[in-house]
Tab-separated table of C-alpha atoms in Angstrom:
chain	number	residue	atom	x	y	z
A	16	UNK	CA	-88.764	136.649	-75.499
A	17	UNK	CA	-90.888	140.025	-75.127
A	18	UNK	CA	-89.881	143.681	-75.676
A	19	UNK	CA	-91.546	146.483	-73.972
A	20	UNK	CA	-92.973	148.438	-75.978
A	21	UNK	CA	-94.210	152.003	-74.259
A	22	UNK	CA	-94.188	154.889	-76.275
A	23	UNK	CA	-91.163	156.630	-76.111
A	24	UNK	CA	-89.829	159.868	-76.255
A	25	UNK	CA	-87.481	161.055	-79.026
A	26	UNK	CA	-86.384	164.496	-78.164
A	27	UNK	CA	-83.136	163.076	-77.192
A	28	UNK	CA	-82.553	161.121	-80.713
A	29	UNK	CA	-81.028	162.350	-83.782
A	30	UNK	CA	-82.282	161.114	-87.619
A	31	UNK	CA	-79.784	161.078	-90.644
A	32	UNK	CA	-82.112	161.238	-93.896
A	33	UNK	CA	-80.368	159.627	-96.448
A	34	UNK	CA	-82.286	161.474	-99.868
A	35	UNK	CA	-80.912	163.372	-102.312
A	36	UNK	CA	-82.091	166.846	-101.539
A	37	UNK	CA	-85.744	166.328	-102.489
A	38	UNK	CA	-89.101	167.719	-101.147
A	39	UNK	CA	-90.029	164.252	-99.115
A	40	UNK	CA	-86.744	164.612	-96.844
A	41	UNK	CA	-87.826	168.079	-95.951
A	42	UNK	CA	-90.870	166.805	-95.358
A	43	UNK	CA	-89.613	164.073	-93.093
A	44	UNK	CA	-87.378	167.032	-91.666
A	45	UNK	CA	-89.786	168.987	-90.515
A	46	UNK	CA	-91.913	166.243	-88.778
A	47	UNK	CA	-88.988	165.468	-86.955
A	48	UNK	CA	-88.312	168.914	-85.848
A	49	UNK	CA	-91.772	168.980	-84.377
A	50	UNK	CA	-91.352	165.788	-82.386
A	51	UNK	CA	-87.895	167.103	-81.601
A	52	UNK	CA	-85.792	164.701	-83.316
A	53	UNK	CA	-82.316	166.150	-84.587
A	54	UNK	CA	-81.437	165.453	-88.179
A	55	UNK	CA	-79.760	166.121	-90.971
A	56	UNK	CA	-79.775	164.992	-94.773
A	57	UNK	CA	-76.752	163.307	-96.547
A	58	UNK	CA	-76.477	162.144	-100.340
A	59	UNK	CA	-75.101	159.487	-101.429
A	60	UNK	CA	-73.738	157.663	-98.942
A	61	UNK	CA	-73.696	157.342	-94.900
A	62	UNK	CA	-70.048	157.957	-93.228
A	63	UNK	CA	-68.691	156.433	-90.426
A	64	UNK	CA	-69.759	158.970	-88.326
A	65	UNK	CA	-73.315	158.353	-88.924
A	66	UNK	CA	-73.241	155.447	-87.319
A	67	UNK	CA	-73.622	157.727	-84.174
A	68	UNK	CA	-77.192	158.217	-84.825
A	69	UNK	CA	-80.398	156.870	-83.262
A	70	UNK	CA	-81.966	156.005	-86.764
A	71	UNK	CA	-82.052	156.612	-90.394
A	72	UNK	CA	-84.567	157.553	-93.013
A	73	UNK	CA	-83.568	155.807	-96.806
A	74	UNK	CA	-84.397	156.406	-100.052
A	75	UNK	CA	-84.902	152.826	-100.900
A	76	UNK	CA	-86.007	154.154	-104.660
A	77	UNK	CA	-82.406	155.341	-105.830
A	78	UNK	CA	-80.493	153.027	-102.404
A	79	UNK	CA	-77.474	150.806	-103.716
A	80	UNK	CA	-75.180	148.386	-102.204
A	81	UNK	CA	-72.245	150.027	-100.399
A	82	UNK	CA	-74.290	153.001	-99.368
A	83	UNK	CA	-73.827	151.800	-95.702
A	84	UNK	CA	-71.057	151.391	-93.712
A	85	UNK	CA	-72.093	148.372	-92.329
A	86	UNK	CA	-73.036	145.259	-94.103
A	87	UNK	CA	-76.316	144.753	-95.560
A	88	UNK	CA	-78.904	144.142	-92.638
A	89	UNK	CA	-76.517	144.876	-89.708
A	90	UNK	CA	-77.256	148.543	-89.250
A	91	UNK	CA	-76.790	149.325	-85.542
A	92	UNK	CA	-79.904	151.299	-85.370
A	93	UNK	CA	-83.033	151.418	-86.486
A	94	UNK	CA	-84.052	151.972	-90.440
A	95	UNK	CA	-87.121	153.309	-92.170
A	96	UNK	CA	-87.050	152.911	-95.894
A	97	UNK	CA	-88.928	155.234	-97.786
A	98	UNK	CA	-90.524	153.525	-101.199
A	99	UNK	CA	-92.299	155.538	-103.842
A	100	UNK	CA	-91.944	152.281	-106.067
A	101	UNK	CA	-93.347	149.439	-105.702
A	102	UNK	CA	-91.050	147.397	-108.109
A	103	UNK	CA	-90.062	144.279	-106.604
A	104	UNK	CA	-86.447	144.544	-106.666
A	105	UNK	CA	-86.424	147.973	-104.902
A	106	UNK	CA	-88.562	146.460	-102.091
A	107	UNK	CA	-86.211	143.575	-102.152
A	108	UNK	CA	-83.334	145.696	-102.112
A	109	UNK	CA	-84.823	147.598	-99.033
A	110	UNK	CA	-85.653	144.276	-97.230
A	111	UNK	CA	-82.093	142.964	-97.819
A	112	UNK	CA	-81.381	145.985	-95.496
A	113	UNK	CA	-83.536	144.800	-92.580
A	114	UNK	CA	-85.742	148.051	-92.761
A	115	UNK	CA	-87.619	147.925	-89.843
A	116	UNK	CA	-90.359	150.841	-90.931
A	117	UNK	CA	-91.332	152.008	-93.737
A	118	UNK	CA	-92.979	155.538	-95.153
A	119	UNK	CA	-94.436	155.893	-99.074
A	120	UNK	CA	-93.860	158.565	-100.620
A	121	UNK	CA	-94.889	161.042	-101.468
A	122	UNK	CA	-94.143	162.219	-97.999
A	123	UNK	CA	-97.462	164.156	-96.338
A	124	UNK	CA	-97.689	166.066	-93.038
A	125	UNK	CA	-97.447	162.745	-90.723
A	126	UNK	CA	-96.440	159.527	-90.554
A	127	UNK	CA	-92.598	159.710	-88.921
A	128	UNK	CA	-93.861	159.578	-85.543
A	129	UNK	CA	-95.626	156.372	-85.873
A	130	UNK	CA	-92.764	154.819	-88.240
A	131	UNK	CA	-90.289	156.033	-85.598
A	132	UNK	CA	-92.173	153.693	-82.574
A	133	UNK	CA	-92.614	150.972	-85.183
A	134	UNK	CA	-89.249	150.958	-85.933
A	135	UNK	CA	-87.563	151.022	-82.620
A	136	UNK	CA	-89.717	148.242	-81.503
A	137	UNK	CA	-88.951	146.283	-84.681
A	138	UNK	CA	-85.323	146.382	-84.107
A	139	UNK	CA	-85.286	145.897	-80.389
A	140	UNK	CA	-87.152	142.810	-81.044
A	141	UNK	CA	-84.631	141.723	-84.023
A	142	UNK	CA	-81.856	142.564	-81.250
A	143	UNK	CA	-83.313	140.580	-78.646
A	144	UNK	CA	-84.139	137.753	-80.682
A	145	UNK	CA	-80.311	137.848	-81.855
A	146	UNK	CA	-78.857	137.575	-78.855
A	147	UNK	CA	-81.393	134.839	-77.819
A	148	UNK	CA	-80.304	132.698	-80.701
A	149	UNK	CA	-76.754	133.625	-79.906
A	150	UNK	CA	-76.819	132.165	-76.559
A	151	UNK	CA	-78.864	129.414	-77.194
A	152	UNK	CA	-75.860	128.842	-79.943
A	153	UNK	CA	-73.570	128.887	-77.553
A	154	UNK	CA	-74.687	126.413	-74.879
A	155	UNK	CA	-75.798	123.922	-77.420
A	156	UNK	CA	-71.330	124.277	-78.224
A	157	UNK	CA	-70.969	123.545	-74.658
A	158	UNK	CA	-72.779	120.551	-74.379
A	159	UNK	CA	-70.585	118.062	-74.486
A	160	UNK	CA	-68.517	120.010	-71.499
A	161	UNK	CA	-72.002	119.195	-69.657
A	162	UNK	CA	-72.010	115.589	-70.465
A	163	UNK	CA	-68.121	115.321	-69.867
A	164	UNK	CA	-69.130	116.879	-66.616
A	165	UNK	CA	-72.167	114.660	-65.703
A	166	UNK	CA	-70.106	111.758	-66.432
A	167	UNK	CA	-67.163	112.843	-64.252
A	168	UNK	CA	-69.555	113.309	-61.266
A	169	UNK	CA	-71.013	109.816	-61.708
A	170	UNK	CA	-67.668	108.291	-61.584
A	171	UNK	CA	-66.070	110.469	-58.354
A	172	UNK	CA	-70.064	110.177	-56.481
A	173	UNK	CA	-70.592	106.412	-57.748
A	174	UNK	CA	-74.531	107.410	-58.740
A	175	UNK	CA	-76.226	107.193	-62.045
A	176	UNK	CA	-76.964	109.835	-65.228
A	177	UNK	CA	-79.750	111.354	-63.462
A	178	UNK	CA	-78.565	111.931	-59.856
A	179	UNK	CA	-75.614	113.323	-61.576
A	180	UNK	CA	-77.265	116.192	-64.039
A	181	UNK	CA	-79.279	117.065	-61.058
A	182	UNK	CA	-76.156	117.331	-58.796
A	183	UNK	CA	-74.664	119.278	-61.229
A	184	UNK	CA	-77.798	121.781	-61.381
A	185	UNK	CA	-77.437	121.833	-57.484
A	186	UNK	CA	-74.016	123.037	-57.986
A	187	UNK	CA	-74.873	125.796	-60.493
A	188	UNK	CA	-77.650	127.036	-58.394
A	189	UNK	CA	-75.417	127.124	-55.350
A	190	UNK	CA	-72.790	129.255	-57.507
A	191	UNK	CA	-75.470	130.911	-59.237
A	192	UNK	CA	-73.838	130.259	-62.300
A	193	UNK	CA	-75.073	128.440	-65.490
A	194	UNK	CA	-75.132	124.647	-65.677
A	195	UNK	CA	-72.369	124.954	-68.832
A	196	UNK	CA	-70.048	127.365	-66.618
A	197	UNK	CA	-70.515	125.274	-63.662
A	198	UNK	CA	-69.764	122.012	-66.346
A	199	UNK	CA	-66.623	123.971	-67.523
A	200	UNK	CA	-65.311	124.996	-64.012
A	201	UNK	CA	-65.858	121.235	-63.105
A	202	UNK	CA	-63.892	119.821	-65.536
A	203	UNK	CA	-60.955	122.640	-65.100
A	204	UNK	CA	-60.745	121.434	-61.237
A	205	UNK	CA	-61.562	117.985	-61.865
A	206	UNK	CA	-60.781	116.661	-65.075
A	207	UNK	CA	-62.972	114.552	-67.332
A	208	UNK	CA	-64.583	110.840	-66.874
A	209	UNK	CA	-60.980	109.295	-68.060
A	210	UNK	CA	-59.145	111.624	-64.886
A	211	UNK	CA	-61.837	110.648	-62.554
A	212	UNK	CA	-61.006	106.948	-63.917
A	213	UNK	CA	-57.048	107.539	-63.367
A	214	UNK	CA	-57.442	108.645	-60.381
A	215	UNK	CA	-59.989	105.877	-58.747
């Protein structure tokens, strides 16, 4: 797995800050404003409409459960928690969230640009990884339609467990399909070992 990382440009994004109004979200405001980020502040919680944005800024220091409307660590953008405390259950709390940046406060005159590439990175490579487990996941499920298909093939071709797999591989490359589709399609023309058997 690799994500490219580049350095992006953000003048097309838009921030929500979620902070009670405070001095470090106008700080982060006006950083953003120079890089040309779009945002806005919101207290207490994030509606459904914010969801639309490109990332969020929040105050893990006063954050609580339900302030999302998403479940804890599936935001569908990027996050950047922003700790003044270090007490362990607020850091927690802000992990739980899969924060993928961070910024301590107090808030200065920099900083959001750098936890802005950090952060988009982070989650593309959280995404990535995600959907690598997911189909890994899924043809691991469809194994046995593989071996149900490698079996049927040595029965109908009369050839052993190896010839077999590699015929079926032969197949999927000619349909340029996977080896588990192939497998599936196989069986859904064919039938199973026990058909093959019926039929002989």
């Amino acid at each position: 797995m690799s994500v490219s990382i580049g350095i992006p440009n953000f003048r097309a994004w838009t921030a929500i800050i979620l902070h009670r109004p405070h001095d470090a979200a106008t700080a982060i405001g006006r950083q953003l404003e120079r890089i040309g980020v779009a945002s806005r502040t919101v207290w207490p919680e994030l509606g459904r409409a914010d969801a639309e944005a490109d990332i969020v800024f929040f105050d893990a220091d006063h954050g609580y459960d339900g302030q999302f409307p998403w479940a804890a660590g599936a935001a569908p953008m990027p996050l950047v928690a922003l700790l003044g405390s270090e007490a362990p259950g607020r850091v927690e709390w802000a992990i739980a969230q899969s924060a993928d940046a961070h910024l301590l406060k107090p808030i200065g005159s920099a900083g959001v640009y750098s936890a802005l590439v950090i952060a988009r990175h982070a989650f593309a490579a959280r995404n990535a990884l995600k959907t690598e487990i997911e189909e890994l996941r899924g043809r691991l499920r469809r194994r046995p339609m593989v071996a149900r298909a490698v079996i049927a093939i040595m029965h109908t071709e009369r050839i052993d467990e190896d010839a077999a797999f590699r015929r079926l591989g032969q197949m999927a490359m000619a349909a340029r399909r996977s080896i588990e589709d192939t497998a599936e399609a196989l069986i859904a023309r064919h039938g199973s070992a026990d058909d093959a058997r019926d039929s002989a």
